[in-house]
Amino acid sequence: MTARTATKRGKAARACRVDIHIASQGNVNIYNCTSGPGEGTPPSPTEGCETFPLPDGQCVPVVQGAKPKQSQARKLAKLAANTPVPSALAASFFQLSRRFLQGSAPANPLEERVFAIMAALPPAEQSLLSCCVDSFDAIPTETRDCLFDTSLTGDPNTPIDPITLAAAVSQELAGRVGLEVFENATAVEEERPGLNRFFDIPIGTEFFDVQVRICRVNGLRTISFTPTLGPGDYEPAELQQHCQPVVVNGETQVNCEVQHANCPGNFLSDGTCLRVPEIAAASGITLEGVNYISTDAKVRLTAQAPGTATAEVETHVFGDVDTPRTETIGGKEQLIRDCRVHDRLTFQVPADLPPGIYTIQVIVPNVSGFPNLGDQLVSNVEYIQVIPPATARFQIVAEKLYARAETSPSWLGSDEVGLHVIAVPMFTDGTLGSAQLLNGSKGREFDDVDSGESRTMNDVIFAHGQPIVGVAMAVMGYEIDSRKAYNEQITNFTDAFIHILEVEWDFIKDYLKEGVGALAKLGVVYAAIVVGIALVIVLAVNLIYAAWAPADPIIEDQLGLSAVDLAALTSANFPSPGLSTHRTPQDIEVNVTPLEKGPQQYREFREYHSDDEDSRYELYYRYNRVA
């Protein structure tokens, strides 16, 4: 932690005392000057101290008495550690800003729109724009190359045009999807086989175990998961459940119980049915398992009676080369063949496959070196249910903001929270819709927020009028904590750059269809694609903020929901999802808690816990099926 000490001025020398009680972690800048109240009394700002010089990477001063702020270096270091794919949209913002400030003539309609927004900024915000570019230039080269797509910023005379920007965003999206699905940024661009973990089986020898194994289907553990799981080891989402609406105290709720008979797929020794995931035709599936040793592997789908359809489809294989091939147990070397191995493959369900229950098996050409195993190696049998593409209409509402614990230290005053939500639909033809912004580019600003207080919102943050396959939502909240004049500068400038990102998205969204379509054809699940889109937007906003503003992230989220996900959430035929936790690029912990579920509606809250700010904020969401 670092701190800047206030100086004193005036005819009479006066002591300036600073008491610091901070639970936050990492480097922070302290701006506080007090007149030195009695012991045990929380200090309060005075007018007797001078303004502090701006720290590196900051373009708006924090006034006396403000809460401590994370340094630019701290913010960028976290982003670099958690997001190893550079941002194209953030880089394009700085390139457009530089070209505008140097007086370049707009080279295309995109630049005309963006330059007009910048020209309309008041002088104070134009000065911020200049400082923002200077701050970007001052970022160490290694960090800048890691976080920003510098192919767009190399020459200040090179304009930003929609086709070039769309190509850069498509490349970034492929990297982010690769990390999401395969845990590797280059995985969607090139396949690789898994390690050979086969052993020879002499002819005539009985062998009851599989050599090619499916451990997970879209993240759900299977009957063949090893080490073997018992009925009590599976999560509720991995079990088939029968649900029906019931009325309790005049309110309709969803009552679910685990299915133990007439299982549509595999079942456990006590009769418990394992879940058969619903998959829309033309959408993707991710399988994880062992011995996917050939990039020529295929997946065989076979309809269960009364269906008769079959299909054998191409896959995209990305094998696990990090888990060792063998281990030593009891002094003997043995193959590692259980579900510690994470070979992955994706495939797309054929668009014309009739609805119904299907078995799926991975078919691998025998390149194991053991001809006794035959020409093909076949995995265990798993099940999916193919359903028609969703045609329903959905709406997502942000109901309220709740401060469970404001940023630390609380005695320095209340929080001023700026919140932005950007939603992007993905349509059934593979195109992307315009960005839908919370309250336009202005977002929502909440002043004087203290621990235990809530703010009612009831804002529709997503709606659509034509069928979708998924929606991406980027959620970003910052603690601004400044006096009115500086707060207005931060707010106005933020409105401007959010508006610029909105304009850029409108220009490039149609050019992104090819890249998005290529991901879908690889069999990447729609939820992963839209999560990738949300990350593209979240990272752009975070990086632009980090380059200039004394505003600390307290809320961050990237949601990717397929139409099938939305249909299940708002249906009485499916159980409520369980508790879940994940971390964001700026290391904010997101804890998701379901609240209530009924026909056509689902409610949850998401708690955002920042270790750096020692804060806990909650957003309450409502998902509606409206048609």
XYZ file of C-alpha atoms in Angstrom, residues 6-604:
599
model
C -1.162 16.250 2.526
C 0.743 19.566 2.814
C -0.323 22.620 4.785
C -0.738 26.259 3.857
C -1.991 29.548 5.327
C -0.538 32.238 7.587
C -0.694 30.103 10.678
C 0.995 26.759 10.513
C -1.531 24.068 11.325
C -0.955 20.384 11.888
C -2.481 18.077 9.302
C -3.277 14.615 10.603
C -4.236 11.514 8.643
C -5.574 8.375 10.293
C -5.685 5.372 7.957
C -7.766 2.235 8.557
C -7.962 0.243 5.319
C -8.863 -3.392 4.748
C -8.236 -3.182 0.988
C -5.373 -5.093 -0.614
C -2.719 -3.939 -3.106
C -1.454 -0.474 -3.965
C -3.787 2.441 -3.251
C -3.431 6.216 -3.335
C -4.609 8.043 -0.194
C -6.052 11.585 -0.462
C -7.198 12.885 2.897
C -6.456 15.885 5.074
C -7.961 16.535 8.474
C -7.791 19.130 11.201
C -6.984 16.513 13.812
C -10.056 15.804 15.937
C -9.848 14.178 19.292
C -8.728 10.627 19.773
C -11.260 8.041 18.684
C -13.209 10.548 16.533
C -13.461 9.742 12.808
C -11.533 12.418 10.895
C -13.309 14.805 8.534
C -11.959 16.797 5.541
C -10.964 20.433 6.016
C -10.267 23.297 3.690
C -6.785 23.915 5.041
C -4.768 21.642 2.748
C -3.584 21.965 -0.816
C -4.646 19.975 -3.854
C -2.549 16.911 -4.554
C -0.689 16.266 -7.825
C -2.265 13.695 -10.126
C -0.816 10.207 -9.771
C 0.406 8.348 -12.826
C -2.399 7.180 -15.081
C -5.080 9.441 -13.615
C -6.726 12.395 -15.329
C -9.226 13.552 -12.699
C -8.052 14.524 -9.196
C -9.642 12.949 -6.172
C -10.714 15.654 -3.766
C -9.843 15.937 -0.118
C -11.524 13.362 2.063
C -12.122 10.887 -0.749
C -11.744 7.164 -0.202
C -8.446 5.532 -1.244
C -8.137 4.625 -4.914
C -6.383 1.746 -6.613
C -3.462 2.779 -8.776
C -3.555 2.385 -12.540
C -0.686 -0.100 -12.307
C -2.681 -2.241 -9.859
C -5.765 -2.314 -12.103
C -3.801 -3.102 -15.258
C -1.769 -5.811 -13.519
C -4.946 -7.648 -12.490
C -6.375 -7.403 -15.987
C -3.125 -8.614 -17.557
C -3.000 -11.604 -15.201
C -6.613 -12.644 -15.854
C -7.178 -11.797 -19.534
C -4.352 -13.003 -21.795
C -6.125 -11.800 -24.957
C -5.643 -8.140 -26.024
C -8.690 -5.888 -26.459
C -9.496 -4.575 -29.930
C -12.320 -2.221 -28.899
C -10.217 -0.529 -26.205
C -7.315 -0.100 -28.624
C -9.640 1.363 -31.271
C -10.930 3.951 -28.776
C -7.431 5.287 -28.139
C -6.571 5.270 -31.846
C -9.766 7.170 -32.700
C -9.075 9.631 -29.879
C -5.518 10.242 -31.055
C -6.618 10.844 -34.635
C -9.314 13.272 -33.515
C -6.949 15.215 -31.246
C -4.293 15.554 -33.943
C -6.879 17.006 -36.311
C -7.085 14.107 -38.779
C -9.995 14.248 -41.190
C -12.451 11.342 -40.692
C -11.620 8.642 -43.227
C -14.945 6.782 -43.188
C -18.491 6.967 -41.747
C -17.390 5.293 -38.501
C -14.794 7.963 -37.837
C -17.273 10.680 -38.832
C -19.731 9.504 -36.149
C -17.076 9.101 -33.456
C -15.320 12.406 -34.201
C -18.688 14.182 -33.991
C -19.213 12.779 -30.489
C -15.737 13.915 -29.447
C -16.200 17.365 -30.990
C -19.386 17.836 -28.955
C -17.541 17.304 -25.669
C -17.105 20.424 -23.493
C -13.511 21.750 -23.206
C -12.975 20.020 -19.841
C -13.897 16.617 -21.286
C -11.791 17.203 -24.411
C -8.891 17.906 -22.073
C -9.669 14.595 -20.370
C -9.551 12.903 -23.764
C -6.064 14.286 -24.363
C -4.906 13.182 -20.913
C -6.446 9.761 -21.526
C -4.319 9.283 -24.666
C -1.195 10.487 -22.841
C -1.944 8.010 -20.055
C -2.322 5.201 -22.601
C 1.036 6.106 -24.161
C 2.701 6.035 -20.736
C 1.667 2.442 -20.029
C 4.780 0.215 -20.190
C 5.132 -1.353 -23.622
C 4.973 -4.939 -22.374
C 1.750 -4.264 -20.466
C 0.212 -2.328 -23.346
C 0.986 -5.121 -25.832
C -0.600 -7.656 -23.482
C -3.833 -5.726 -22.908
C -4.468 -3.807 -26.132
C -4.497 -4.930 -29.761
C -1.593 -2.718 -30.792
C -1.995 -3.693 -34.455
C -4.689 -0.972 -34.423
C -2.584 1.689 -32.687
C 0.815 1.448 -34.383
C 0.471 4.381 -36.787
C -1.551 7.466 -35.751
C -2.289 8.148 -39.416
C -4.019 4.795 -39.923
C -7.810 5.179 -39.616
C -10.139 2.766 -37.841
C -12.517 1.280 -40.400
C -15.358 -1.174 -39.673
C -13.951 -4.132 -41.635
C -10.504 -3.977 -40.020
C -11.983 -3.456 -36.557
C -14.457 -6.331 -37.031
C -11.600 -8.642 -38.055
C -9.667 -7.679 -34.915
C -12.734 -8.191 -32.687
C -13.393 -11.587 -34.343
C -9.815 -12.610 -33.571
C -10.225 -11.464 -29.980
C -13.554 -13.299 -29.664
C -11.961 -16.521 -30.917
C -9.287 -16.213 -28.249
C -11.768 -15.532 -25.463
C -14.004 -18.422 -26.557
C -10.932 -20.662 -26.729
C -10.160 -19.836 -23.115
C -13.786 -20.342 -22.062
C -14.230 -23.752 -23.739
C -10.727 -25.229 -24.078
C -8.733 -23.182 -21.538
C -6.430 -22.142 -24.385
C -6.624 -18.923 -26.417
C -5.493 -20.563 -29.685
C -7.600 -23.732 -29.400
C -10.329 -22.739 -31.871
C -7.736 -22.016 -34.568
C -5.871 -25.309 -34.471
C -6.678 -28.803 -33.259
C -4.391 -31.098 -31.343
C -4.825 -34.759 -30.316
C -4.741 -35.906 -26.729
C -2.012 -38.146 -25.340
C -2.201 -41.866 -26.118
C -3.372 -43.520 -22.887
C -4.297 -46.894 -24.422
C -3.095 -50.336 -23.403
C -3.183 -53.556 -25.399
C -6.002 -56.059 -24.852
C -5.069 -59.551 -26.104
C -7.611 -61.162 -28.396
C -10.117 -63.246 -26.454
C -9.623 -61.309 -23.211
C -12.791 -60.038 -21.567
C -12.568 -56.308 -20.892
C -15.459 -54.339 -19.454
C -13.979 -50.848 -19.215
C -13.932 -48.291 -22.037
C -10.704 -46.984 -23.498
C -12.342 -43.840 -24.948
C -14.331 -42.120 -22.223
C -16.887 -39.293 -22.091
C -16.536 -37.725 -18.628
C -18.706 -34.633 -19.122
C -21.373 -33.409 -21.533
C -21.572 -29.600 -21.499
C -19.994 -29.658 -18.054
C -22.347 -32.311 -16.587
C -20.602 -35.388 -15.190
C -21.654 -38.685 -16.752
C -22.275 -42.278 -15.665
C -18.721 -43.094 -16.838
C -17.049 -40.429 -14.733
C -14.061 -41.850 -12.873
C -13.330 -42.142 -10.023
C -16.844 -43.599 -9.831
C -19.495 -41.372 -8.263
C -22.317 -42.520 -6.026
C -25.872 -41.115 -5.976
C -24.929 -38.610 -3.287
C -21.914 -37.320 -5.219
C -23.793 -35.838 -8.179
C -24.966 -32.226 -8.161
C -28.741 -31.564 -8.470
C -28.197 -30.153 -11.977
C -26.684 -33.507 -13.018
C -29.808 -35.500 -12.094
C -33.012 -35.793 -14.091
C -35.818 -34.075 -12.209
C -39.575 -33.996 -12.616
C -41.077 -30.584 -11.859
C -44.591 -29.228 -11.660
C -46.155 -25.938 -10.506
C -47.910 -25.915 -7.137
C -49.809 -23.166 -5.294
C -48.460 -22.339 -1.816
C -50.181 -19.589 0.201
C -51.754 -18.271 -2.971
C -48.451 -18.117 -4.889
C -47.400 -20.458 -7.686
C -44.080 -22.191 -7.096
C -42.155 -24.958 -8.819
C -41.951 -28.284 -6.982
C -39.294 -30.736 -8.221
C -38.215 -34.249 -7.308
C -35.430 -36.452 -8.636
C -36.641 -39.039 -11.141
C -36.098 -42.697 -10.184
C -38.022 -44.589 -12.879
C -38.513 -44.536 -16.645
C -35.139 -42.839 -17.048
C -34.643 -41.191 -20.464
C -30.914 -41.964 -20.319
C -28.372 -43.527 -17.959
C -29.198 -44.346 -14.343
C -27.339 -45.188 -11.139
C -27.388 -48.399 -9.108
C -30.281 -47.146 -6.943
C -32.348 -46.199 -10.003
C -31.586 -42.456 -9.879
C -31.828 -41.016 -13.374
C -28.905 -38.994 -14.641
C -29.824 -35.853 -16.527
C -30.297 -35.896 -20.277
C -29.388 -32.341 -21.347
C -31.681 -30.559 -23.783
C -29.857 -29.330 -26.887
C -31.427 -27.219 -29.612
C -30.912 -28.372 -33.177
C -27.986 -26.548 -34.844
C -26.345 -25.726 -31.499
C -23.041 -27.005 -30.171
C -21.976 -29.529 -27.574
C -18.712 -29.830 -25.635
C -17.509 -33.271 -24.565
C -14.668 -33.791 -22.110
C -12.950 -37.099 -21.573
C -10.017 -39.406 -22.217
C -8.165 -40.712 -25.286
C -9.352 -38.302 -27.941
C -6.067 -39.086 -29.678
C -7.016 -38.146 -33.251
C -8.241 -34.888 -34.756
C -10.262 -37.073 -37.156
C -12.559 -38.191 -34.336
C -16.303 -38.090 -35.038
C -19.451 -38.241 -32.937
C -22.223 -40.706 -33.765
C -25.812 -39.743 -32.890
C -28.487 -42.449 -32.879
C -32.178 -41.741 -32.259
C -33.957 -43.841 -29.664
C -37.256 -45.508 -30.542
C -39.554 -44.527 -32.041
C -36.994 -42.297 -33.793
C -34.850 -43.757 -36.563
C -32.471 -40.917 -37.482
C -28.703 -41.320 -37.289
C -25.836 -38.966 -38.002
C -22.062 -38.992 -37.816
C -20.616 -35.496 -37.475
C -17.199 -33.856 -37.602
C -15.579 -32.627 -34.404
C -12.993 -30.100 -33.264
C -10.497 -31.819 -30.964
C -8.217 -30.178 -28.434
C -6.427 -32.771 -26.355
C -4.977 -32.502 -22.875
C -1.174 -32.517 -23.152
C -0.627 -31.101 -19.650
C -1.869 -33.986 -17.487
C 0.974 -36.552 -17.318
C 0.478 -39.731 -19.300
C 1.565 -41.961 -16.432
C 2.024 -41.969 -12.663
C 3.854 -44.237 -10.240
C 1.680 -46.162 -7.761
C 3.231 -48.746 -5.441
C 6.476 -48.564 -7.361
C 4.739 -49.357 -10.679
C 4.159 -47.002 -13.588
C 0.493 -46.793 -14.556
C -1.461 -44.905 -17.221
C -3.565 -41.976 -16.089
C -6.900 -42.803 -17.745
C -9.503 -41.329 -15.400
C -11.332 -37.999 -15.523
C -8.327 -36.066 -14.328
C -7.657 -36.017 -18.068
C -9.350 -33.151 -19.913
C -9.337 -34.035 -23.598
C -12.052 -31.874 -25.169
C -13.985 -31.903 -28.406
C -16.887 -29.881 -29.749
C -19.451 -30.698 -32.417
C -22.602 -29.148 -33.848
C -25.942 -30.943 -33.768
C -27.236 -31.096 -37.368
C -29.900 -28.457 -37.994
C -32.193 -30.982 -39.681
C -31.992 -33.640 -36.946
C -35.544 -34.519 -35.812
C -36.390 -33.819 -32.136
C -36.026 -36.747 -29.757
C -33.694 -38.644 -27.428
C -30.327 -39.588 -28.977
C -27.334 -41.602 -27.849
C -23.947 -40.044 -28.532
C -20.598 -41.841 -28.852
C -17.130 -40.607 -29.738
C -15.593 -42.582 -32.620
C -11.786 -42.369 -32.786
C -9.677 -43.896 -35.609
C -7.317 -46.510 -34.162
C -3.960 -44.782 -34.183
C -3.149 -46.209 -30.752
C -0.501 -48.628 -32.019
C -2.554 -51.625 -30.875
C -4.168 -53.239 -33.974
C -5.979 -55.760 -31.745
C -8.358 -52.938 -30.782
C -9.846 -52.816 -34.297
C -10.150 -50.038 -36.858
C -12.224 -47.733 -34.670
C -12.305 -47.030 -30.965
C -15.749 -46.290 -29.542
C -16.603 -44.484 -26.312
C -19.251 -45.181 -23.713
C -22.859 -44.218 -24.512
C -24.302 -40.906 -23.306
C -27.659 -39.271 -24.040
C -28.968 -35.907 -25.207
C -32.442 -34.667 -26.064
C -32.633 -32.696 -29.297
C -35.338 -30.021 -29.200
C -36.524 -27.526 -31.824
C -34.819 -24.101 -31.741
C -36.426 -21.771 -29.205
C -38.862 -19.198 -30.610
C -39.950 -17.667 -27.293
C -39.385 -14.028 -26.332
C -37.652 -13.052 -23.112
C -37.034 -9.978 -21.013
C -34.406 -9.362 -18.323
C -34.971 -6.726 -15.638
C -32.552 -5.256 -13.085
C -34.787 -4.804 -10.041
C -32.555 -3.152 -7.463
C -29.045 -2.468 -6.206
C -28.215 -3.376 -2.599
C -25.052 -2.399 -0.719
C -24.401 -5.175 1.757
C -21.041 -3.583 2.571
C -19.824 -0.317 1.055
C -16.196 0.218 0.136
C -13.631 0.546 2.900
C -13.098 2.666 4.942
C -16.765 3.514 5.524
C -16.032 6.488 7.801
C -14.635 8.446 4.845
C -18.157 8.866 3.499
C -20.752 7.170 1.339
C -20.138 5.467 -1.994
C -21.060 7.043 -5.324
C -21.803 4.144 -7.661
C -21.872 4.302 -11.449
C -23.491 1.260 -13.117
C -23.536 0.257 -16.794
C -25.138 -2.773 -18.448
C -24.663 -3.593 -22.141
C -26.664 -6.451 -23.707
C -26.179 -7.888 -27.210
C -28.555 -10.460 -28.756
C -27.398 -13.211 -31.118
C -30.061 -14.118 -33.676
C -30.853 -17.473 -35.257
C -29.156 -16.530 -38.542
C -25.861 -15.906 -36.719
C -26.063 -12.118 -36.822
C -25.611 -9.915 -33.771
C -28.020 -7.185 -32.724
C -27.370 -3.619 -31.667
C -26.121 -3.031 -28.144
C -28.877 -2.405 -25.592
C -27.629 -0.035 -22.872
C -28.966 0.604 -19.388
C -30.506 4.104 -19.557
C -28.739 4.688 -22.850
C -25.029 5.480 -22.581
C -25.680 7.229 -19.251
C -26.195 4.077 -17.210
C -27.329 4.622 -13.623
C -25.625 6.697 -10.933
C -26.413 6.257 -7.252
C -25.174 8.885 -4.799
C -24.554 8.530 -1.064
C -24.839 4.742 -0.864
C -24.127 3.351 2.589
C -23.939 -0.223 3.881
C -27.392 -1.764 4.224
C -29.046 0.601 1.746
C -30.775 -0.354 -1.495
C -31.768 1.557 -4.611
C -34.825 0.550 -6.643
C -34.187 0.251 -10.394
C -36.785 -1.832 -12.312
C -34.856 -1.257 -15.534
C -35.390 -3.513 -18.540
C -31.817 -4.352 -19.521
C -32.666 -6.785 -22.334
C -35.633 -7.488 -24.602
C -35.985 -8.737 -28.164
C -38.563 -8.871 -30.928
C -37.235 -11.726 -33.054
C -35.992 -15.237 -32.202
C -32.557 -15.432 -30.590
C -30.069 -18.210 -29.889
C -28.505 -16.307 -27.002
C -27.738 -13.003 -25.301
C -24.484 -11.505 -24.022
C -24.637 -9.142 -21.037
C -21.736 -7.062 -19.730
C -22.314 -5.591 -16.241
C -19.903 -2.978 -14.858
C -20.104 -0.908 -11.678
C -17.604 1.607 -10.325
C -17.191 3.507 -7.086
C -16.515 7.092 -8.167
C -16.412 8.888 -4.800
C -15.607 12.464 -5.797
C -17.081 15.913 -5.377
C -19.711 17.229 -7.745
C -17.501 18.983 -10.306
C -15.145 16.051 -10.723
C -18.026 13.578 -10.541
C -19.647 15.344 -13.490
C -16.431 15.155 -15.485
C -16.115 11.439 -14.817
C -19.788 10.819 -15.601
C -19.876 12.921 -18.761
C -16.690 11.431 -20.151
C -17.851 7.911 -19.307
C -21.148 8.571 -21.111
C -19.165 9.662 -24.149
C -16.875 6.652 -24.398
C -19.745 4.209 -23.745
C -21.619 5.937 -26.574
C -18.539 5.600 -28.798
C -18.362 1.861 -28.088
C -22.074 1.616 -28.924
C -21.460 3.332 -32.267
C -18.477 1.110 -33.043
C -20.546 -1.997 -32.292
C -23.298 -0.850 -34.660
C -20.743 -0.465 -37.454
C -19.033 -3.828 -36.964
C -21.821 -6.186 -35.852
C -22.783 -7.252 -39.380
C -19.147 -7.985 -40.245
C -18.831 -10.279 -37.222
C -21.292 -12.825 -38.641
C -18.584 -14.862 -40.373
C -16.449 -15.185 -37.245
C -19.414 -16.041 -35.030
C -20.676 -18.548 -37.604
C -17.273 -20.258 -37.720
C -17.383 -20.746 -33.950
C -20.900 -22.198 -34.156
C -19.849 -24.641 -36.895
C -17.012 -25.879 -34.681
C -19.687 -26.887 -32.195
C -18.956 -24.193 -29.625
C -22.043 -23.877 -27.431
C -23.987 -20.640 -27.906
C -23.617 -19.774 -24.228
C -19.821 -19.776 -24.606
C -19.986 -17.563 -27.700
C -22.147 -14.947 -26.001
C -19.989 -15.076 -22.846
C -17.057 -14.314 -25.139
C -18.920 -11.338 -26.588
C -19.712 -10.071 -23.092
C -16.034 -10.357 -22.162
C -15.020 -8.391 -25.261
C -17.242 -5.533 -24.064
C -16.392 -5.794 -20.340
C -12.657 -5.710 -21.000
C -12.927 -2.740 -23.339
C -14.793 -0.669 -20.744
C -12.476 -1.757 -17.925
C -9.328 -0.887 -19.849
C -10.584 2.527 -20.920
C -11.587 3.284 -17.335
C -8.256 2.066 -15.956
C -6.327 4.387 -18.253
C -7.641 7.641 -16.800
C -10.276 7.570 -14.065
C -10.104 7.526 -10.269
C -12.953 4.999 -10.223
C -12.569 1.538 -8.714
C -14.422 -1.571 -9.970
C -16.893 -2.949 -7.438
C -19.322 -4.758 -9.778
C -18.276 -6.808 -12.787
C -19.963 -9.668 -14.598
C -20.194 -11.296 -17.990
C -23.370 -13.290 -18.589
C -23.913 -15.559 -21.550
C -27.326 -17.223 -21.782
C -28.590 -19.335 -24.654
C -32.251 -19.311 -25.615
C -32.477 -22.840 -24.186
C -31.021 -21.549 -20.903
C -33.596 -18.737 -20.769
C -36.415 -21.136 -21.609
C -35.371 -23.479 -18.787
C -35.022 -20.634 -16.277
C -38.540 -19.377 -16.997
C -40.230 -22.789 -17.258
C -42.044 -24.690 -14.508
C -40.738 -27.942 -16.018
C -37.177 -27.360 -14.825
C -35.709 -26.933 -11.351
C -34.114 -23.724 -10.198
C -30.363 -23.617 -10.828
C -28.174 -24.057 -7.783
C -25.743 -21.692 -6.107
C -22.687 -20.851 -8.182
C -19.517 -18.782 -7.916
C -17.046 -17.388 -10.430
C -14.369 -14.697 -10.641
C -14.117 -11.900 -13.186
C -11.121 -10.390 -15.023
C -10.717 -7.765 -12.283
C -10.828 -10.518 -9.656
C -14.292 -9.721 -8.347
C -16.024 -12.751 -6.851
C -19.563 -13.265 -8.165
C -21.906 -15.382 -6.033
C -25.199 -16.287 -7.726
C -28.198 -17.108 -5.510
C -31.612 -18.160 -6.909
C -34.574 -16.467 -5.206
C -37.794 -17.810 -6.683
C -39.054 -19.642 -9.731
C -42.493 -19.926 -11.199
C -44.142 -20.289 -14.582
C -42.792 -17.673 -17.010
C -40.470 -16.063 -14.414
C -37.243 -16.562 -12.492
C -35.509 -14.253 -9.978
C -31.970 -14.291 -8.586
